[in-house]
Coordinates of C-alpha atoms in Angstrom, one line a residue:
X1 CA 88.0 143.5 98.2
X2 CA 91.1 142.6 100.0
X3 CA 92.3 139.0 100.1
X4 CA 91.4 137.0 103.1
X5 CA 94.5 135.6 104.9
X6 CA 94.1 132.1 105.6
X7 CA 94.6 131.1 109.6
X8 CA 97.0 128.6 110.4
X9 CA 95.0 125.0 110.7
X10 CA 94.3 123.6 113.9
X11 CA 96.2 120.5 113.7
X12 CA 93.8 117.4 113.4
X13 CA 95.4 114.2 114.7
X14 CA 96.6 111.5 112.1
X15 CA 95.6 108.0 112.2
X16 CA 97.8 105.4 110.2
X17 CA 95.3 103.2 108.6
X18 CA 96.4 100.2 107.2
X19 CA 94.4 97.6 105.1
X20 CA 96.1 94.2 103.8
X21 CA 94.2 91.1 101.9
X22 CA 96.4 88.1 102.1
X23 CA 95.2 86.7 98.6
X24 CA 93.7 89.2 95.8
X25 CA 92.5 86.6 92.7
X26 CA 90.9 89.4 90.4
X27 CA 90.5 93.0 90.3
X28 CA 86.9 92.7 91.9
X29 CA 87.5 90.5 94.5
X30 CA 87.6 93.7 97.2
X31 CA 84.8 92.8 99.6
X32 CA 87.4 92.1 102.6
X33 CA 89.6 95.7 102.0
X34 CA 86.2 97.7 101.4
X35 CA 85.0 96.3 104.7
X36 CA 88.1 96.9 106.4
X37 CA 88.2 100.5 105.1
X38 CA 84.6 101.5 106.4
X39 CA 85.5 100.1 110.1
X40 CA 88.8 101.9 110.1
X41 CA 87.2 105.3 108.6
X42 CA 84.0 104.8 111.8
X43 CA 86.8 104.9 113.9
X44 CA 88.4 107.9 112.6
X45 CA 85.4 109.5 112.5
X46 CA 84.4 108.7 116.2
X47 CA 87.9 109.8 117.5
X48 CA 88.2 113.0 115.2
X49 CA 91.3 111.4 113.3
X50 CA 92.3 112.5 110.0
X51 CA 93.0 108.8 108.2
X52 CA 96.0 108.4 106.0
X53 CA 95.7 105.1 104.0
X54 CA 98.0 102.5 103.5
X55 CA 96.5 99.5 101.6
X56 CA 98.5 95.9 100.2
X57 CA 95.8 94.2 98.6
X58 CA 97.4 93.3 95.3
X59 CA 98.2 89.6 94.5
X60 CA 99.6 87.7 97.8
X61 CA 100.3 89.7 100.4
X62 CA 101.2 87.2 103.8
X63 CA 101.3 89.0 107.0
X64 CA 104.0 86.5 107.5
X65 CA 106.5 88.4 105.9
X66 CA 107.2 92.3 105.4
X67 CA 109.4 92.5 102.1
X68 CA 106.2 92.0 99.6
X69 CA 104.1 94.6 101.5
X70 CA 105.3 98.0 100.4
X71 CA 102.8 99.8 101.7
X72 CA 103.3 98.6 105.2
X73 CA 107.2 99.5 104.8
X74 CA 105.9 103.1 103.9
X75 CA 103.4 103.2 107.0
X76 CA 106.7 101.9 109.6
X77 CA 108.4 105.2 108.4
X78 CA 105.5 107.3 109.4
X79 CA 105.6 106.0 113.0
X80 CA 106.7 108.8 115.3
X81 CA 105.9 111.6 112.8
X82 CA 104.6 114.9 114.1
X83 CA 100.9 115.0 114.3
X84 CA 100.6 110.9 114.2
X85 CA 98.9 109.7 117.1
X86 CA 97.4 106.3 116.3
X87 CA 97.6 103.0 114.4
X88 CA 94.5 101.3 113.1
X89 CA 94.0 98.2 111.3
X90 CA 90.9 95.8 111.3
X91 CA 92.4 93.3 113.7
X92 CA 95.9 92.1 114.6
X93 CA 96.4 89.8 112.1
X94 CA 96.2 92.6 109.3
X95 CA 99.6 93.7 110.9
X96 CA 101.4 90.5 111.2
X97 CA 101.2 86.9 111.7
X98 CA 104.2 86.9 113.7
X99 CA 104.8 87.5 117.3
X100 CA 108.4 88.9 117.0
X101 CA 107.1 91.8 114.6
X102 CA 103.9 92.5 116.1
X103 CA 106.1 92.8 119.7
X104 CA 108.4 95.0 118.0
X105 CA 104.9 97.1 116.8
X106 CA 103.7 97.5 120.2
X107 CA 107.2 98.4 121.6
X108 CA 107.2 101.4 119.0
X109 CA 103.8 102.5 119.5
X110 CA 104.6 102.7 123.5
X111 CA 107.8 104.5 122.7
X112 CA 106.4 107.4 120.7
X113 CA 103.2 107.2 122.6
X114 CA 100.7 106.3 120.1
X115 CA 97.4 103.9 120.4
X116 CA 97.2 100.9 118.3
X117 CA 93.6 100.1 117.6
X118 CA 91.9 97.3 116.3
X119 CA 88.6 98.5 114.2
X120 CA 86.5 95.4 113.8
X121 CA 83.4 95.1 116.1
X122 CA 84.0 93.2 119.4
X123 CA 87.6 93.4 119.0
X124 CA 88.6 96.6 121.4
X125 CA 91.8 96.2 123.0
X126 CA 93.7 98.5 125.1
X127 CA 97.5 98.0 124.1
X128 CA 98.8 100.5 126.5
X129 CA 98.0 98.4 129.7
X130 CA 100.1 95.4 130.8
X131 CA 97.2 93.5 130.5
X132 CA 96.2 94.6 127.0
X133 CA 99.9 94.0 126.0
X134 CA 99.8 90.4 127.1
X135 CA 96.7 89.7 125.4
X136 CA 97.8 90.8 122.0
X137 CA 100.9 89.1 122.3
X138 CA 98.7 85.9 123.0
X139 CA 96.6 86.5 119.9
X140 CA 99.6 87.1 117.8
X141 CA 101.3 83.8 118.9
X142 CA 97.9 82.3 118.1
X143 CA 97.7 83.8 114.8
X144 CA 101.2 82.9 114.1
X145 CA 100.7 79.3 114.6
X146 CA 97.6 79.4 112.5
X147 CA 99.2 80.6 109.4
X148 CA 102.0 77.9 109.8
X149 CA 99.5 75.3 110.2
X150 CA 97.8 76.3 106.9
X151 CA 101.1 76.4 105.4
X152 CA 102.1 72.8 106.4
X153 CA 98.6 71.7 105.1
X154 CA 99.1 73.6 101.5
X155 CA 102.5 71.9 101.2
X156 CA 101.7 68.4 102.0
X157 CA 98.3 69.0 99.8
X158 CA 100.1 70.1 96.9
X159 CA 103.0 67.3 97.2
X160 CA 99.8 64.8 97.6
X161 CA 98.5 66.1 94.1
X162 CA 101.4 66.3 92.4
X163 CA 102.0 62.2 93.2
X164 CA 98.6 61.5 91.6
X165 CA 99.5 63.8 88.6
X166 CA 97.3 66.7 89.0
X167 CA 98.8 70.1 88.6
X168 CA 98.5 72.5 91.2
X169 CA 97.8 76.6 91.0
X170 CA 97.2 78.4 87.4
X171 CA 96.5 76.0 84.6
X172 CA 99.1 76.1 81.7
X173 CA 97.4 78.0 78.8
X174 CA 95.6 76.4 76.2
X175 CA 94.5 73.5 79.5
X176 CA 92.0 73.2 81.9
X177 CA 90.6 70.9 84.7
X178 CA 88.3 68.1 84.2
X179 CA 85.9 66.8 87.2
X180 CA 88.4 65.0 88.6
X181 CA 91.2 67.8 88.7
X182 CA 93.3 66.4 85.8
X183 CA 94.5 68.4 82.9
X184 CA 92.5 68.2 79.7
X185 CA 92.4 70.4 76.5
X186 CA 90.8 73.7 77.0
X187 CA 87.6 74.0 74.6
X188 CA 87.4 77.7 74.8
X189 CA 88.6 80.5 72.3
X190 CA 87.8 83.7 71.4
X191 CA 85.7 85.0 68.5
X192 CA 86.4 87.8 66.6
X193 CA 83.1 90.3 65.9
X194 CA 82.5 92.1 63.2
X195 CA 83.1 95.5 64.5
X196 CA 86.6 94.1 65.6
X197 CA 86.3 93.2 68.9
X198 CA 86.9 89.9 70.4
X199 CA 85.0 87.9 72.6
X200 CA 85.8 84.4 74.7
X201 CA 83.4 81.3 74.0
X202 CA 83.4 78.1 72.6
X203 CA 83.4 77.1 68.7
X204 CA 79.9 75.3 69.2
X205 CA 78.4 78.5 70.2
X206 CA 79.1 81.5 68.0
X207 CA 78.5 84.7 69.7
X208 CA 76.0 87.4 67.4
X209 CA 78.5 88.7 64.8
X210 CA 81.3 86.4 65.1
X211 CA 83.3 86.1 61.9
X212 CA 86.6 84.1 63.3
X213 CA 87.4 81.5 65.8
X214 CA 90.8 81.0 67.3
X215 CA 91.1 78.2 69.7
X216 CA 93.4 78.5 73.1
X217 CA 94.6 75.1 72.8
X218 CA 95.6 75.3 69.5
X219 CA 97.2 79.0 69.7
X220 CA 99.4 77.3 72.7
X221 CA 100.3 74.6 70.3
X222 CA 101.1 76.7 67.5
X223 CA 103.6 78.5 70.0
X224 CA 105.6 75.3 70.5
X225 CA 105.4 74.2 66.9
X226 CA 107.0 77.7 66.2
X227 CA 109.4 77.7 69.0
X228 CA 110.7 74.0 68.2
X229 CA 110.5 74.0 63.7
X230 CA 111.4 77.5 63.4
X231 CA 114.4 78.0 65.6
X232 CA 113.0 81.6 66.4
X233 CA 113.2 83.2 69.8
X234 CA 110.1 84.0 72.1
X235 CA 109.2 87.8 70.8
X236 CA 109.5 86.5 67.4
X237 CA 107.2 84.0 67.8
X238 CA 104.8 86.4 69.4
X239 CA 104.9 88.7 66.6
X240 CA 104.0 85.9 63.8
X241 CA 101.2 84.6 66.0
X242 CA 99.7 88.5 66.7
X243 CA 99.9 89.1 62.8
X244 CA 97.6 86.2 62.1
X245 CA 95.2 86.8 64.7
X246 CA 95.9 84.3 67.6
X247 CA 95.2 85.7 71.0
X248 CA 96.2 84.9 74.6
X249 CA 93.9 84.8 77.7
X250 CA 94.7 86.7 81.1
X251 CA 94.3 85.4 84.2
X252 CA 90.8 86.9 84.4
X253 CA 89.6 85.2 81.1
X254 CA 90.0 88.4 79.1
X255 CA 91.7 87.9 75.3
X256 CA 94.4 90.0 74.5
X257 CA 97.6 90.3 72.2
X258 CA 100.3 87.6 72.8
X259 CA 103.8 89.1 74.3
X260 CA 107.0 87.2 74.4
X261 CA 106.9 86.4 78.3
X262 CA 103.3 84.5 77.2
X263 CA 105.5 82.6 74.9
X264 CA 108.2 81.7 77.2
X265 CA 105.8 80.7 80.0
X266 CA 104.0 77.9 77.6
X267 CA 107.1 76.7 76.3
X268 CA 108.2 76.4 79.9
X269 CA 105.0 74.5 80.4
X270 CA 106.1 71.4 77.9
X271 CA 106.5 68.9 80.6
X272 CA 102.7 69.4 82.0
X273 CA 101.7 69.0 78.7
X274 CA 103.1 65.6 78.3
X275 CA 101.6 64.4 81.6
X276 CA 104.9 64.7 83.5
X277 CA 104.2 66.6 86.6
X278 CA 107.7 67.2 88.0
X279 CA 108.6 67.7 91.7
X280 CA 109.5 71.1 93.2
X281 CA 112.8 71.7 94.6
X282 CA 112.9 73.0 97.9
X283 CA 112.8 76.9 98.2
X284 CA 112.9 77.6 94.8
X285 CA 110.4 78.5 92.8
X286 CA 109.1 76.9 89.3
X287 CA 110.8 79.4 87.3
X288 CA 114.4 79.4 89.1
X289 CA 114.0 75.4 88.8
X290 CA 113.3 75.9 84.9
X291 CA 117.0 74.7 84.5
X292 CA 116.3 71.1 85.6
X293 CA 113.8 70.8 82.7
X294 CA 116.2 71.0 79.6
X295 CA 116.6 67.9 77.5
X296 CA 114.1 64.8 77.6
X297 CA 116.7 62.6 79.9
X298 CA 115.1 60.6 82.3
X299 CA 111.5 62.6 81.5
X300 CA 108.9 59.4 81.4
X301 CA 105.6 60.9 79.6
X302 CA 102.3 59.5 80.2
X303 CA 100.4 59.2 77.2
X304 CA 97.0 58.8 78.9
X305 CA 97.5 62.2 80.5
X306 CA 99.4 64.1 77.7
X307 CA 97.2 66.8 75.9
X308 CA 99.6 67.2 73.3
X309 CA 101.8 65.1 70.9
X310 CA 104.7 63.3 72.4
X311 CA 106.7 64.1 69.4
X312 CA 106.5 67.7 69.3
X313 CA 107.1 67.9 73.2
X314 CA 110.3 66.0 72.9
X315 CA 111.2 68.0 70.0
X316 CA 110.9 71.4 72.5
X317 CA 112.6 70.0 75.0
X318 CA 115.6 69.3 73.0
X319 CA 115.6 72.9 71.2
X320 CA 115.5 74.1 75.3
X321 CA 118.5 71.9 75.7
X322 CA 120.4 72.8 72.4
X323 CA 119.9 76.8 72.9
X324 CA 120.9 76.4 76.5
X325 CA 124.5 75.1 75.1
X326 CA 124.4 77.5 72.6
X327 CA 123.5 80.4 75.1
X328 CA 124.5 79.4 78.8
X329 CA 122.4 82.2 79.9
X330 CA 119.3 81.1 78.2
X331 CA 116.5 80.3 80.5
X332 CA 118.3 81.4 83.4
X333 CA 116.7 83.9 85.7
X334 CA 119.1 87.0 86.2
X335 CA 119.7 88.5 89.2
X336 CA 116.7 90.6 90.3
X337 CA 116.9 94.4 89.8
X338 CA 114.2 96.8 90.9
X339 CA 113.2 99.8 88.2
X340 CA 111.4 102.5 90.0
X341 CA 109.1 103.0 87.3
X342 CA 108.7 99.2 86.4
X343 CA 105.0 98.3 85.3
X344 CA 103.5 101.9 86.2
X345 CA 104.5 103.3 82.7
X346 CA 102.1 102.8 79.9
X347 CA 102.9 103.0 76.1
X348 CA 101.2 105.8 74.8
X349 CA 100.9 104.0 71.1
X350 CA 98.9 101.1 73.1
X351 CA 96.8 103.4 75.0
X352 CA 95.4 105.1 71.6
X353 CA 95.0 101.7 70.3
X354 CA 92.9 100.4 73.2
X355 CA 90.7 103.8 73.2
X356 CA 90.1 103.5 69.1
X357 CA 89.2 99.6 69.7
X358 CA 87.4 100.2 73.2
X359 CA 89.5 97.4 74.8
X360 CA 91.5 98.0 78.0
X361 CA 93.2 94.4 77.3
X362 CA 95.4 96.3 74.7
X363 CA 97.1 98.7 77.3
X364 CA 100.5 97.6 78.1
X365 CA 103.4 98.8 80.4
X366 CA 106.9 99.2 80.4
X367 CA 109.6 96.9 82.1
X368 CA 112.9 97.3 83.3
X369 CA 115.5 95.1 81.0
X370 CA 119.3 94.7 81.7
X371 CA 121.0 93.5 78.4
X372 CA 124.7 93.3 79.3
X373 CA 125.1 95.9 81.5
X374 CA 122.6 98.4 79.7
X375 CA 119.7 99.4 81.6
X376 CA 116.7 100.2 79.8
X377 CA 112.7 100.5 79.8
X378 CA 111.4 97.9 77.3
X379 CA 108.1 97.5 75.4
X380 CA 106.3 94.0 75.8
X381 CA 107.8 91.7 73.4
X382 CA 105.9 90.7 70.6
X383 CA 102.8 93.2 71.0
X384 CA 102.5 95.6 67.7
X385 CA 100.9 99.0 68.5
X386 CA 102.7 101.5 66.0
X387 CA 105.6 102.5 67.8
X388 CA 109.1 102.5 66.3
X389 CA 111.4 102.2 69.2
X390 CA 110.9 99.6 71.3
X391 CA 113.0 100.8 74.5
X392 CA 114.5 103.6 76.0
X393 CA 117.7 104.1 78.3
X394 CA 116.4 104.1 81.8
X395 CA 118.9 106.9 83.0
X396 CA 116.7 109.2 80.0
X397 CA 113.4 108.2 81.3
X398 CA 114.1 108.3 85.0
X399 CA 116.1 111.9 84.5
X400 CA 112.8 112.9 82.7
X401 CA 110.1 111.8 85.9
X402 CA 112.9 113.5 88.1
X403 CA 112.3 116.9 86.3
X404 CA 108.5 116.1 86.5
X405 CA 108.9 115.7 90.2
X406 CA 110.8 118.8 90.8
X407 CA 107.7 120.8 89.1
X408 CA 105.2 119.2 91.2
X409 CA 107.0 120.3 94.3
X410 CA 106.3 123.6 95.8
X411 CA 107.3 125.5 98.8
X412 CA 105.7 125.6 102.1
X413 CA 105.1 129.5 102.1
X414 CA 102.7 128.8 99.2
X415 CA 100.3 126.3 100.9
X416 CA 97.9 129.5 102.2
X417 CA 97.6 130.5 98.5
X418 CA 96.9 127.2 97.4
X419 CA 94.2 126.3 100.5
X420 CA 92.5 129.8 99.1
X421 CA 92.6 128.5 95.6
X422 CA 91.0 125.3 96.5
X423 CA 88.4 126.9 98.7
X424 CA 87.2 129.4 95.7
X425 CA 87.3 126.5 93.3
X426 CA 85.1 124.4 95.1
X427 CA 82.8 126.9 96.9
X428 CA 83.7 130.2 96.0
X429 CA 83.7 133.3 98.2
X430 CA 80.6 131.8 100.2
X431 CA 83.0 129.3 101.6
X432 CA 85.0 132.1 103.2
X433 CA 81.8 133.3 105.0
X434 CA 80.7 130.0 106.3
X435 CA 84.3 129.6 107.7
X436 CA 83.6 132.3 109.7
X437 CA 80.1 131.4 110.8
X438 CA 81.2 127.9 111.8
X439 CA 84.3 129.4 113.7
X440 CA 82.2 131.7 115.8
X441 CA 79.5 128.9 116.4
X442 CA 82.7 126.7 117.5
X443 CA 83.8 129.4 120.1
X444 CA 80.3 129.7 121.5
X445 CA 79.8 126.4 122.0
X446 CA 83.0 125.4 123.7
X447 CA 82.0 128.8 126.2
X448 CA 78.4 127.5 127.0
X449 CA 80.1 124.2 128.2
X450 CA 82.6 125.5 129.9
X451 CA 80.0 127.6 131.9
X452 CA 77.7 124.4 132.3
X453 CA 81.0 122.8 134.0
X454 CA 81.5 125.7 136.2
X455 CA 77.6 125.8 136.9
X456 CA 77.9 121.7 138.3
X457 CA 81.2 122.8 140.1
X458 CA 79.2 125.3 142.4
X459 CA 76.0 123.3 142.6
X460 CA 78.2 120.1 143.6
X461 CA 79.8 122.7 146.2
X462 CA 76.8 123.8 147.7
X463 CA 75.3 120.4 148.1
X464 CA 72.5 120.8 145.5
X465 CA 73.6 117.5 143.5
X466 CA 74.9 114.5 144.1
X467 CA 78.7 113.4 143.3
X468 CA 77.2 111.0 140.6
X469 CA 75.1 113.9 139.0
X470 CA 78.3 116.0 139.0
X471 CA 80.4 113.6 137.3
X472 CA 78.0 112.8 134.7
X473 CA 77.2 117.0 133.8
X474 CA 81.3 117.2 133.4
X475 CA 82.0 114.2 131.4
X476 CA 79.1 115.1 129.1
X477 CA 80.3 119.0 128.7
X478 CA 83.8 117.4 128.0
X479 CA 82.5 115.2 125.5
X480 CA 80.8 118.1 123.9
X481 CA 83.7 120.3 124.1
X482 CA 85.7 117.4 122.3
X483 CA 83.4 117.5 119.6
X484 CA 83.5 121.2 118.8
X485 CA 87.3 121.3 118.9
X486 CA 87.5 118.5 116.5
X487 CA 85.4 120.3 113.8
X488 CA 87.3 122.0 111.2
X489 CA 86.3 124.4 108.4
X490 CA 86.1 124.2 105.3
X491 CA 89.7 126.1 105.1
X492 CA 91.3 124.2 107.7
X493 CA 90.4 120.8 106.0
X494 CA 91.7 121.9 102.8
X495 CA 95.0 123.0 104.1
X496 CA 95.6 120.0 106.4
X497 CA 95.2 117.7 102.6
X498 CA 97.0 120.0 101.0
X499 CA 99.7 119.7 103.6
X500 CA 99.8 116.0 103.5
X501 CA 99.9 116.4 99.5
X502 CA 102.8 118.8 99.5
X503 CA 104.6 116.5 102.3
X504 CA 104.3 113.4 100.2
X505 CA 105.3 114.9 96.8
X506 CA 108.6 116.5 98.3
X507 CA 109.2 113.5 100.3
X508 CA 109.3 111.4 96.7
X509 CA 111.5 114.3 95.3
X510 CA 114.2 113.7 98.3
X511 CA 114.1 110.3 97.6
X512 CA 114.3 110.2 94.1
X513 CA 117.8 112.1 94.3
X514 CA 118.8 110.4 97.4
X515 CA 117.2 107.1 98.3
X516 CA 117.7 103.6 96.5
X517 CA 115.7 101.8 94.0
X518 CA 113.2 100.2 96.2
X519 CA 112.4 103.1 98.1
X520 CA 111.9 105.1 95.0
X521 CA 109.5 102.6 93.4
X522 CA 107.2 102.1 96.6
X523 CA 106.8 105.7 97.0
X524 CA 106.2 106.5 93.3
X525 CA 103.6 103.8 93.2
X526 CA 101.8 105.3 96.4
X527 CA 101.5 108.7 94.8
X528 CA 101.1 107.9 91.0
X529 CA 98.7 105.8 89.2
X530 CA 100.4 105.8 85.6
X531 CA 102.5 107.6 83.4
X532 CA 102.0 107.9 79.6
X533 CA 105.3 107.5 77.7
X534 CA 106.2 108.0 74.1
X535 CA 109.1 105.9 73.3
X536 CA 109.5 107.5 69.9
X537 CA 109.9 111.0 71.1
X538 CA 111.0 110.0 74.5
X539 CA 108.9 112.2 76.4
X540 CA 106.2 111.9 79.2
X541 CA 102.8 112.4 77.7
X542 CA 100.6 112.2 80.5
X543 CA 100.5 111.0 84.1
X544 CA 98.0 110.2 86.3
X545 CA 97.6 110.7 90.8
X546 CA 96.2 108.7 92.9
X547 CA 92.6 110.0 93.5
X548 CA 93.6 111.7 96.8
X549 CA 95.8 114.1 95.3
X550 CA 94.1 115.0 92.5
X551 CA 92.9 118.2 93.4
X552 CA 96.4 118.9 94.6
X553 CA 97.6 118.7 90.6
X554 CA 94.8 120.8 89.5
X555 CA 96.1 123.6 91.8
X556 CA 99.8 122.9 90.8
X557 CA 98.8 123.2 87.1
X558 CA 97.4 126.6 88.1
X559 CA 100.5 127.8 89.3
X560 CA 101.8 127.6 86.1
X561 CA 98.8 128.9 83.8
X562 CA 100.1 132.1 82.0
X563 CA 103.8 131.7 82.5
X564 CA 106.3 132.3 79.9
X565 CA 107.2 128.9 79.0
X566 CA 110.8 129.9 78.2
X567 CA 111.6 130.7 81.6
X568 CA 113.4 128.0 83.3
X569 CA 110.8 125.0 84.9
X570 CA 113.3 124.5 87.9
X571 CA 113.7 128.1 88.8
X572 CA 111.7 128.0 92.1
X573 CA 110.7 131.6 91.8
X574 CA 109.3 130.8 87.9
X575 CA 105.9 129.7 88.6
X576 CA 103.3 132.5 90.0
X577 CA 99.8 132.5 90.7
X578 CA 97.7 133.8 87.8
X579 CA 94.9 136.4 87.7
X580 CA 95.6 138.5 90.7
X581 CA 91.9 140.4 91.3
X582 CA 91.9 142.9 94.3
X583 CA 94.5 140.4 95.9
X584 CA 92.1 137.3 95.4
X585 CA 93.7 134.2 93.1
X586 CA 91.4 133.5 90.2
X587 CA 91.4 129.6 89.0
X588 CA 91.8 128.6 86.1
X589 CA 89.3 126.5 84.6
X590 CA 91.2 124.5 81.8
X591 CA 90.2 121.0 81.7
X592 CA 93.6 120.2 80.4
X593 CA 95.2 121.5 83.8
X594 CA 98.3 119.0 83.0
X595 CA 99.5 120.4 79.8
X596 CA 101.0 123.6 81.6
X597 CA 103.0 121.0 83.7
X598 CA 104.4 119.4 80.8
X599 CA 104.9 122.6 79.0
X600 CA 107.2 123.6 81.6
X601 CA 108.7 119.8 81.3
X602 CA 109.5 120.3 77.9
X603 CA 111.4 123.5 78.5
X604 CA 113.2 122.0 81.5
X605 CA 114.6 119.4 79.2

C-alpha cells in the first residue's frame, strides 16, 4: 500500500502559559500551581489555543524580580514569535509585582498584537482597550504596594526576633524550636532497620526492626569536634561520619548521607549553638557575612540558650580564624559562575546504590567547581558510592553533552516522516482513516453553517425575520464554524507537537554553541529532567527529557535503529528510517530506545 502523505498542519494558535508560586517549601506543595494550570487549560480549551507551558515553582520565585525566574525569561524570548497569539496567567500578580515591568509587558503585547489573558474566575480583563490598560496598571500598582508592605513587615519581624534571641528561618541541623520559639536540642534521629533502610524517629520509640540509633544532635556535635580537634576539612569530616553510620536530615526530614557542604553549614552555625544571634549585615546574606564570624573576640555567649558546650564552640571559632589566616580564601564565597549542567547531572554510581537499597535519598548530583581556574564538575564531597574519580573537566563533559544535542536535532523536512511514525506508534493505520473521516466531517460542518448564514441573509432581506433574530443566527453559526476550524486531526496534532519539540531542541543546540552559560543552563533545564554520568568512564550513560518531549525521544531514537555504528554520528545524512515496508515506516518497539542514541554518541566521540 502506498505511503499516505502528511498534509501540512493547520496552524493552531499558541498561547504562552505561565505558572508561578512565590515560595515552594517542599515537593508536595503544589496545590497553587495545579490550580493555576487547571484554570489556564480551561481558557486554552475554550479558545482553541495550544498551550506552551512555562513554570517557576521551585524555591523562592518573587514577582518583584526577574533574574530568579528562568522560565519567565524563556517565555519573554517567545513574545512575538510566529503563531504566538496570547500570554496567559492566573492573575496579574503571577506575571509581576512591579508596575514598571507589567507596563513593559502590556506594551509588548500591544506591539505584537497579542492577548494578555487572566485565567482566574472573575478576573476577565481586556487589556487591549484604554480602560482595560488603565485598570491593569492600577492593579499592578496595588500588587507592588502589597509586596513592599509584606517585605517591610517581614524585615521588622525578623529584626525583633533577633533582638529577643530567636533565630529566623530554617533551624540549624541538630536543633529544633521549643513552644516559645527558642532553639533547643533536637530529640529526633535515624534508626537503622534490619533490612538496611534508615527511618526517622526518636530513641524512646524504636520502630519495628530498629537495630541502631543515630541522634541528629549528636551528629552535629561530632562534626564540630572533628573539625575543631582533628584539624581536618569538611569533606574528610563527612567521609569519617559516613563510614561510622551517622546521617544528615534534609529539609523534608529524610535521612541521607552527609556531604562536605553539610559539615560546612553546621560549622558556620557555631555562634547560634552558643545562644548568639548575630545581626544581619544589610544587603548581605548569611553565607556572604561569614567572615565576620571568624574568631570569638567580642562575642558574648548565652549559657542559658546554648545547646552545646561553650568550650567546644570557642575551639571551633578559633579553628576557623586560624584557617582563615593560613588560607586567606577559606570561608570566603568566590565569585559565582554559572555551570550549564549544574545540579541536573546525576552520578550513575549513586543511582545504582539508591536502586539497590530502594532509597532515593542516596542519589546525588554533580556541581560545578572552580579550583585555581580549573573548571570541573565534582561529586558531592564526603559521599561514598563506589566511584573512583570524583570529578571531570567541564570542557570534557560539556563537549560530550553537545554531541548528544546534535544527535537529537533533525532537519525540518524529516518532520512529516516522524509524524507518520507517531501516528503508527499510537493508533496504527486506523488513525489515518480516522483523520480522513474527521477532515470530511469538518468540511461538511463548515459548509452547512455557511449555508445557514446565507439563508439568514435572504430571510432578513425578505423581511421574514427581525434583525435581532438575524444577528443571533449569524453569531451562532460563526461560533460553530470557529469550533470546526479549531478541531485538528490526530496527524495534525502530532505534527504540531513534534514541531514544538523540534524547534525547542534546535534552539537549545544553537544556544549551546553560541550562547552564554546562563542561557545554556536555562534551556537545558527546560528540556532535560536529568542526565546520568559515569565519572570513571567519563561517559553519559542515560538521560531523561521532560514528559512533553518523551514521544519525540522515542521517534528520534527509531531513526537510528539498525544503522551501522561505524558511520559518523554527526553526519546529518547518516540516520535513516528503518524497516520501510511498501513506503510505510515501521516503528521499532525496542524498550531501550535510548541505547541507539548513546551508541551513536560513543561513535561520535
